[in-house]
mmCIF file of C-alpha atoms in Angstrom:
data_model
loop_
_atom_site.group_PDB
_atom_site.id
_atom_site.type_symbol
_atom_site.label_atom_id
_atom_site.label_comp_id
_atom_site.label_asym_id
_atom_site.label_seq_id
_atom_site.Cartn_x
_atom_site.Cartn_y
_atom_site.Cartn_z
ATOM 1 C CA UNK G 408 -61.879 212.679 54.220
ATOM 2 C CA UNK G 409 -61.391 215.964 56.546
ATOM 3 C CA UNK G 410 -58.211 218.397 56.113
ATOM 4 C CA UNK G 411 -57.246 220.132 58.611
ATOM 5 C CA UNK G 412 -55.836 223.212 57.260
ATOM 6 C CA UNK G 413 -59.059 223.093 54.944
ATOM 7 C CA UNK G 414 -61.142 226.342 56.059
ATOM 8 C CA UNK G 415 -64.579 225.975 57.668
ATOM 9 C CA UNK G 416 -67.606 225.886 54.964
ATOM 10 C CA UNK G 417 -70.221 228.950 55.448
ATOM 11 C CA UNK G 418 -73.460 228.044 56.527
ATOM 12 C CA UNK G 419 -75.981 227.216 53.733
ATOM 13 C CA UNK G 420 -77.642 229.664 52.487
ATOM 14 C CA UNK G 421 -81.063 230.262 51.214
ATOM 15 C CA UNK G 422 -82.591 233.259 48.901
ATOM 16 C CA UNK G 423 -86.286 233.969 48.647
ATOM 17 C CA UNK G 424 -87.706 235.633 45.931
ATOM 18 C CA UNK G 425 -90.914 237.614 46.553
ATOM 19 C CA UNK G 426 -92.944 239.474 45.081
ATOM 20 C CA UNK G 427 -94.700 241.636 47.853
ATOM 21 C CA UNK G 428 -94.116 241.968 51.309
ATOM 22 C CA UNK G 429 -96.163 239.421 52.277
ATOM 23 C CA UNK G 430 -95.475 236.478 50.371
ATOM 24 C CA UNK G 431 -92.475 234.868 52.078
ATOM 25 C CA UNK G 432 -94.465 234.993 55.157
ATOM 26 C CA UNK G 433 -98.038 232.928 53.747
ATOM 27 C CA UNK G 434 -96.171 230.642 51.787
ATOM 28 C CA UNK G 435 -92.386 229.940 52.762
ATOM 29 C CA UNK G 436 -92.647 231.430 56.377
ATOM 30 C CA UNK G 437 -92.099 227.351 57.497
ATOM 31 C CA UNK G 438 -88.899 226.809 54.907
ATOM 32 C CA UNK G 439 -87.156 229.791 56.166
ATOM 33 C CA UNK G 440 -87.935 229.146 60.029
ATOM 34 C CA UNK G 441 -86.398 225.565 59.824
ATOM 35 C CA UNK G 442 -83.451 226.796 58.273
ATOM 36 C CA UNK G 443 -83.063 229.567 60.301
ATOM 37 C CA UNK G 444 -83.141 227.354 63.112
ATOM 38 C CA UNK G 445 -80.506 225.115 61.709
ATOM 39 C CA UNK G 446 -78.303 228.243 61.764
ATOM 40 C CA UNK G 447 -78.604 228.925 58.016
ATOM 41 C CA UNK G 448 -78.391 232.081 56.411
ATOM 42 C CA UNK G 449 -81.999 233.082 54.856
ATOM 43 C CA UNK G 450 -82.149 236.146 52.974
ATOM 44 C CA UNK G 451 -85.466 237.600 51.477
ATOM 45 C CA UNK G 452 -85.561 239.670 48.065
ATOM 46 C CA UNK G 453 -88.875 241.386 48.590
ATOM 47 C CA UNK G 454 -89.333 243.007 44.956
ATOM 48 C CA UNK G 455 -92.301 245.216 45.778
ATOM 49 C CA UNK G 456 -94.167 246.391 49.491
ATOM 50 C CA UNK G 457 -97.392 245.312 47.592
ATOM 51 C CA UNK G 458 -98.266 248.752 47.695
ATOM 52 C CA UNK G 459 -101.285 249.143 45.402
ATOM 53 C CA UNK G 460 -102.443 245.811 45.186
ATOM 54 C CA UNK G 461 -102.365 244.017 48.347
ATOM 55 C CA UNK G 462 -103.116 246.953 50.760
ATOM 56 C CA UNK G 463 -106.520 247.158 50.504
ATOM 57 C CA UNK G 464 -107.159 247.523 54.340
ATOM 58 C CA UNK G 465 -105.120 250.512 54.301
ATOM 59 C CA UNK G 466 -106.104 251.933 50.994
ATOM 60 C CA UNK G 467 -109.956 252.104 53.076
ATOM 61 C CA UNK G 468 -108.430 253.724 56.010
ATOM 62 C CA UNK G 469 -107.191 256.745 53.840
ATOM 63 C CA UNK G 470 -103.888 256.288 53.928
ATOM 64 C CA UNK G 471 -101.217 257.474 51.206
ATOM 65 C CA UNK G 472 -99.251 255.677 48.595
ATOM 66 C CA UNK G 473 -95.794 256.546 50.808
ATOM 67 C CA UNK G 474 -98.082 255.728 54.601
ATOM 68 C CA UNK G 475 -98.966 252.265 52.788
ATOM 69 C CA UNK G 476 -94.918 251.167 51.821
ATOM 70 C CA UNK G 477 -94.086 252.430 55.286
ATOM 71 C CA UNK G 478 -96.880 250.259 56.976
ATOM 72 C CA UNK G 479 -96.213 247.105 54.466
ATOM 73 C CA UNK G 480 -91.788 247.574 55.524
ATOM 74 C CA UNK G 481 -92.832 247.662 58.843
ATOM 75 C CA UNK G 482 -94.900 244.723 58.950
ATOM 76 C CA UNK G 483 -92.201 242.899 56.839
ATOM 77 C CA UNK G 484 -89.396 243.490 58.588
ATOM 78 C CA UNK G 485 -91.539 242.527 61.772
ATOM 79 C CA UNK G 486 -92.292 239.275 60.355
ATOM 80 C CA UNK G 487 -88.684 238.259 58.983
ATOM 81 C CA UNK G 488 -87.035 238.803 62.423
ATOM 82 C CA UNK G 489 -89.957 236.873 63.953
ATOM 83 C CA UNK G 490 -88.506 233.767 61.695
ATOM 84 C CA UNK G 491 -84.787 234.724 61.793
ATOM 85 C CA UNK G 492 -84.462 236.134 58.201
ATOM 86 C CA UNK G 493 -82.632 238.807 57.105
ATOM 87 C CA UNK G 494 -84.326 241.132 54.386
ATOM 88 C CA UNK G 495 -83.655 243.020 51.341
ATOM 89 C CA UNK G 496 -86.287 245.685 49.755
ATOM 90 C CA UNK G 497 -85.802 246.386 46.138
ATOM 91 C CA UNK G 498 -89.016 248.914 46.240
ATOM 92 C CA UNK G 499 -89.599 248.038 42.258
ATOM 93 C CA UNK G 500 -93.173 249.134 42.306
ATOM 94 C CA UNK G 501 -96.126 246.277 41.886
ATOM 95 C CA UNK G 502 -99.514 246.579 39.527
ATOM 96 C CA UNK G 503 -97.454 245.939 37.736
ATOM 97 C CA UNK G 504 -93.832 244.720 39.067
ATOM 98 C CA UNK G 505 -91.784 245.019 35.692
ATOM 99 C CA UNK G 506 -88.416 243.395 34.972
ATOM 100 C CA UNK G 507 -85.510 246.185 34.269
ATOM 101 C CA UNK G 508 -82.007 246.459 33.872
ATOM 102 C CA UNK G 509 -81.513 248.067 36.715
ATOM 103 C CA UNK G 510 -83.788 245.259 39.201
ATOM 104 C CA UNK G 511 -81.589 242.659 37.104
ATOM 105 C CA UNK G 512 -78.433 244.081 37.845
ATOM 106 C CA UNK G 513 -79.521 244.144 42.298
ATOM 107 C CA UNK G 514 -80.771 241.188 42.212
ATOM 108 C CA UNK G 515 -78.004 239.710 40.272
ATOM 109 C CA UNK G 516 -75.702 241.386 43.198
ATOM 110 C CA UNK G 517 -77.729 239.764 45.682
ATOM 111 C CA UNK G 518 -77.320 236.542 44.356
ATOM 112 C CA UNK G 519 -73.559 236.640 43.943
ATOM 113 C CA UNK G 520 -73.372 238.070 47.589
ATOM 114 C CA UNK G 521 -75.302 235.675 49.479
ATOM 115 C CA UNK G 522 -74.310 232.250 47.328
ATOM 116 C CA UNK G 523 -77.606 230.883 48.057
ATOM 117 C CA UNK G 524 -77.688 226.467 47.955
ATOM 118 C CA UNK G 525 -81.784 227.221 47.448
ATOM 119 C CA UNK G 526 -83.641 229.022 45.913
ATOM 120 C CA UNK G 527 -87.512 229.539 47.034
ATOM 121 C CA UNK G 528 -89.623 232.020 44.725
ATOM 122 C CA UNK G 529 -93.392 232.313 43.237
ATOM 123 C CA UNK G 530 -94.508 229.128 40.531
ATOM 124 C CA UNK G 531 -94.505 230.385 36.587
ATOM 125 C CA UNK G 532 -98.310 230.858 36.778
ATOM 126 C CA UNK G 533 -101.151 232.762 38.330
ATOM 127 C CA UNK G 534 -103.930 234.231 36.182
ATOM 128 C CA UNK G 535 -105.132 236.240 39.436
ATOM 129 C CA UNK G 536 -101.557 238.163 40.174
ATOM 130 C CA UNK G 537 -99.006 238.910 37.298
ATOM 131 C CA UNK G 538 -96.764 239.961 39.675
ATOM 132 C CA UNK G 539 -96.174 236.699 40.849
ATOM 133 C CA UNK G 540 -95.248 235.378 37.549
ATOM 134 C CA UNK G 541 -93.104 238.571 37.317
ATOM 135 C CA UNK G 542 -90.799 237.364 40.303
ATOM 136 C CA UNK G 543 -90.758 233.803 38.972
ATOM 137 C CA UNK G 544 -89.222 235.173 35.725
ATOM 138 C CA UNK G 545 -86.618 237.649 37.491
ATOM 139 C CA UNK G 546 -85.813 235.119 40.115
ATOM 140 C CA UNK G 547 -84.708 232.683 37.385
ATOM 141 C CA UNK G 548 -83.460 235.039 34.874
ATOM 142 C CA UNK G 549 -81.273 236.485 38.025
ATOM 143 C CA UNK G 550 -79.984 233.169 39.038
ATOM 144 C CA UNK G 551 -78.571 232.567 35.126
ATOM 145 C CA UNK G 552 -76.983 235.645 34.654
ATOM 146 C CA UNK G 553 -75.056 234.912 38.294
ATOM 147 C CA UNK G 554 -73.664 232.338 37.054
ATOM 148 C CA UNK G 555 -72.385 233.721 33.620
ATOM 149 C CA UNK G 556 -68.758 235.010 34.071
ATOM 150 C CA UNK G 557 -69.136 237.362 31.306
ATOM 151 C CA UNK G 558 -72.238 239.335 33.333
ATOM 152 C CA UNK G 559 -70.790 242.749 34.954
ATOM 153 C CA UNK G 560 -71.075 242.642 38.678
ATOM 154 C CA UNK G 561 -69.376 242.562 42.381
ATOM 155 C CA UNK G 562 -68.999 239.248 43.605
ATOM 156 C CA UNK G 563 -67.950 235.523 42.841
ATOM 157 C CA UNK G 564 -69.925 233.920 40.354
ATOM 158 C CA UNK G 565 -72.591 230.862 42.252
ATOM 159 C CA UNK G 566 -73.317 227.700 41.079
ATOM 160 C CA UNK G 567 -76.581 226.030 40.355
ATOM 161 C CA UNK G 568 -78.886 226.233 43.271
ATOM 162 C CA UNK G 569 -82.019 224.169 43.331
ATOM 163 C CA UNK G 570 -85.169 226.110 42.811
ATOM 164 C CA UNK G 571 -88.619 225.239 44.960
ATOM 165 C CA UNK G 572 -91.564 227.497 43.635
ATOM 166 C CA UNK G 573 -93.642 227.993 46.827
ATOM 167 C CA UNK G 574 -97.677 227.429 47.210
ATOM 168 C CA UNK G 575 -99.906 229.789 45.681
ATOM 169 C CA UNK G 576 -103.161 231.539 46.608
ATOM 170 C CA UNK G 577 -105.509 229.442 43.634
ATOM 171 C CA UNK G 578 -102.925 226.336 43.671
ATOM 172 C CA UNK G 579 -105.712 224.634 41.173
ATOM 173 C CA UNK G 580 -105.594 227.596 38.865
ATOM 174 C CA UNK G 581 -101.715 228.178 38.807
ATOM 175 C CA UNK G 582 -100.834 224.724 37.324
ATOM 176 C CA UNK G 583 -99.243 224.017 40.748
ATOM 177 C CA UNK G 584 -98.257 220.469 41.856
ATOM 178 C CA UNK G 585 -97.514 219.386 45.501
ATOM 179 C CA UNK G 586 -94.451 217.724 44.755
ATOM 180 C CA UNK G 587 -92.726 218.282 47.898
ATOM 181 C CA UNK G 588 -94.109 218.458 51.589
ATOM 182 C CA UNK G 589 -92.029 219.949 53.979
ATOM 183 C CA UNK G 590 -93.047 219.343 57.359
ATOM 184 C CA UNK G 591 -92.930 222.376 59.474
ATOM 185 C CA UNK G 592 -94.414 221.814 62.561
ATOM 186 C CA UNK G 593 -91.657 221.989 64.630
ATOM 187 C CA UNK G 594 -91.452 225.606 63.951
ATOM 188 C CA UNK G 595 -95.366 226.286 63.137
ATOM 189 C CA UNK G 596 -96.021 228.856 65.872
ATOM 190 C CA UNK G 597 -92.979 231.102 64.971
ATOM 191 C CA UNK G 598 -94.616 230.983 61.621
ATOM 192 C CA UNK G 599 -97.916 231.901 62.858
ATOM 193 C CA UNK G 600 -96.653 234.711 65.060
ATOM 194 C CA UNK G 601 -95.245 236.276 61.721
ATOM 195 C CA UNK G 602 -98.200 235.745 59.601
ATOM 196 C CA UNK G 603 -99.747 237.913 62.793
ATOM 197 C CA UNK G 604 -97.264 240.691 62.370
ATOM 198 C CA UNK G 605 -98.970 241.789 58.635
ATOM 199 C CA UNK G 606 -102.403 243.611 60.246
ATOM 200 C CA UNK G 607 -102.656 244.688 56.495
ATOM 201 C CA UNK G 608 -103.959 241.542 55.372
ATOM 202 C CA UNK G 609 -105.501 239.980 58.381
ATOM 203 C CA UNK G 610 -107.792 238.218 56.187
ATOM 204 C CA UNK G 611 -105.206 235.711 55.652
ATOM 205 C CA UNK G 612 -104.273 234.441 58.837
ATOM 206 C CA UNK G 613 -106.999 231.782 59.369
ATOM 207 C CA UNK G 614 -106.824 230.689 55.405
ATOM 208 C CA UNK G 615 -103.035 230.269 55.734
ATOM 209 C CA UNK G 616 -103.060 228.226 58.892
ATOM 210 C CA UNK G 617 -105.921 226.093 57.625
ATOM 211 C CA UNK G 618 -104.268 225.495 54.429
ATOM 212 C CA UNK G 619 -101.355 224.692 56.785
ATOM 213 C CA UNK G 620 -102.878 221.718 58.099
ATOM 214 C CA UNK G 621 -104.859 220.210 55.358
ATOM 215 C CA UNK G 622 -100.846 220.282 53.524
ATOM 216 C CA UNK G 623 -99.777 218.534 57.158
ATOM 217 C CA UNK G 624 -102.532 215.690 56.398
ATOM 218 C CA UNK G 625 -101.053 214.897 53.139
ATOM 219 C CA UNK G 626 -97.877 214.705 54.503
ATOM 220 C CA UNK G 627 -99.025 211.792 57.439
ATOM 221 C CA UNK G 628 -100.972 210.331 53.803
ATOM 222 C CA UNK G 629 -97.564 210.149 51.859
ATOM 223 C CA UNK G 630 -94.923 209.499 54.731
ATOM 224 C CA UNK G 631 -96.943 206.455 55.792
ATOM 225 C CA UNK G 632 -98.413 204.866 59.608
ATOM 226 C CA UNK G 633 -96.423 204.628 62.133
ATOM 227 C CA UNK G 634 -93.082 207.026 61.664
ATOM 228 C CA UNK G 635 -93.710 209.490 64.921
ATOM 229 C CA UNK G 636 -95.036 212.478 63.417
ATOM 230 C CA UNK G 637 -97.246 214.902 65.785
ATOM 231 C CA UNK G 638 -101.089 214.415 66.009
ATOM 232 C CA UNK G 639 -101.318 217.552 64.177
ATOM 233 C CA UNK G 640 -98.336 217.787 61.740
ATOM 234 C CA UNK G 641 -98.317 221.215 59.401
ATOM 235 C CA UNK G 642 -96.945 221.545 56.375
ATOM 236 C CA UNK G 643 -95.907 223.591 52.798
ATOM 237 C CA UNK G 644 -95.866 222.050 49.670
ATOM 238 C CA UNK G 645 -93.511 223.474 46.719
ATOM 239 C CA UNK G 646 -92.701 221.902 43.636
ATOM 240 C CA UNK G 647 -88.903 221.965 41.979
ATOM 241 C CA UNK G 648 -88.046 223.341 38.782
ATOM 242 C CA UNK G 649 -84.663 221.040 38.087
ATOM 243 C CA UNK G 650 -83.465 217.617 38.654
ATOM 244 C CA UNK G 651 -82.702 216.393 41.977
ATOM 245 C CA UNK G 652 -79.082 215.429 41.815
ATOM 246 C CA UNK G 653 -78.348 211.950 44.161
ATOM 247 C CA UNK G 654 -76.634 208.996 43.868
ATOM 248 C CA UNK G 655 -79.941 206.689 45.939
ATOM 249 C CA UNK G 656 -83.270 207.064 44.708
ATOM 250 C CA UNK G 657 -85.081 208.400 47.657
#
């Protein structure tokens, strides 16, 4: 039933929690270009530019600790208009990215303010980058403490948005599960263009677009023969940290 005095809903929303400037792109750059392109809000929390440890490139080239941030914003902010995302930097320092009051209280804020429905952000493991792991922790620890009417903040209090922990680097390692594929071909050369816009770690391009469609062969494996999907379908897998809520199994 519609009423229509009732005001117009906002458009969903979704958060990402990151760790470095370069993880929303490698791993959830698909996610947030489809729902960009449904005309949803998408807001990235990058915690850290991934300063020290994921700036090796530069590191060689002689640049400075401030050069480095400047290059990894650059590149970031490059990459997030690229797939229609708005971004946040939180500059919290990574090797190592540690939890404080103060990064709990912003990112507490950020919640309330942007009222995400999901929630993407780094699984609980990865014994080759404690700073993802880190993120994980704050993401979820963040999203709690939103909720809680007693916390101290700005902003209305948000509900219980789903969580999907994004692909990482050493899936195997990292206790990660491909529970969901999302198919993201539709939108796979807007992702590409922004994995294209972080020169600092070139390296990855070719491993993130062949990972890409190995992920888009599963996805033709698991949806079944016959339902229309492109030659060469691409894909991200995530897996969800709490129940789906439905009323048709699905």
């Amino acid at each position: 039933m519609t009423y229509p005095n009732a005001p117009a809903r906002p458009p969903r929303a979704t958060l990402v929690v990151t760790a470095h400037a370069g993880d929303f792109v490698w791993r959830a750059g698909g996610a947030i270009a489809l729902a960009a392109a449904r005309g949803e809000k998408v807001t990235i929390a990058c915690l850290t530019f991934g300063e020290r440890g994921e700036s090796a490139k530069a590191w060689r080239e002689g640049r400075n600790l401030e050069e480095i941030k400047g290059i990894r914003r650059e590149e970031a902010e490059k990459a997030a208009a690229v797939l229609g995302a708005g971004i946040r930097f939180f500059d919290a320092g990574d090797y190592p990215l540690v939890a404080t009051a103060e990064l709990t209280d912003r990112l507490v804020a950020l919640y309330r303010e942007t009222q995400p429905d999901v929630v993407l952000t780094h699984p609980a493991e990865d014994p080759y980058n404690g700073d993802h792991p880190a993120a994980h922790r704050m993401a979820l620890q963040a999203r709690i403490l939103a909720q809680a009417i007693g916390y101290p903040g700005p902003g209305d209090l948000i509900g219980a948005p789903p969580v999907f922990c994004f692909e990482p680097h050493q899936p195997e390692m990292s206790g990660f599960r491909p529970e969901v594929l999302l198919d993201i071909t539709e939108v796979w050369e807007t992702k590409r263009r922004a994995m294209e816009c972080l020169g600092a770690q070139q390296h990855l391009w070719d491993y993130y677009t062949d990972l890409a469609v190995r992920r888009g062969v599963q996805l033709k494996r698991n949806a079944g023969p016959n339902l229309g999907l492109a030659h060469r379908t691409t894909a991200e897998a995530y897996m969800r940290l709490f129940p789906q809520i439905t009323k048709e199994l699905a």
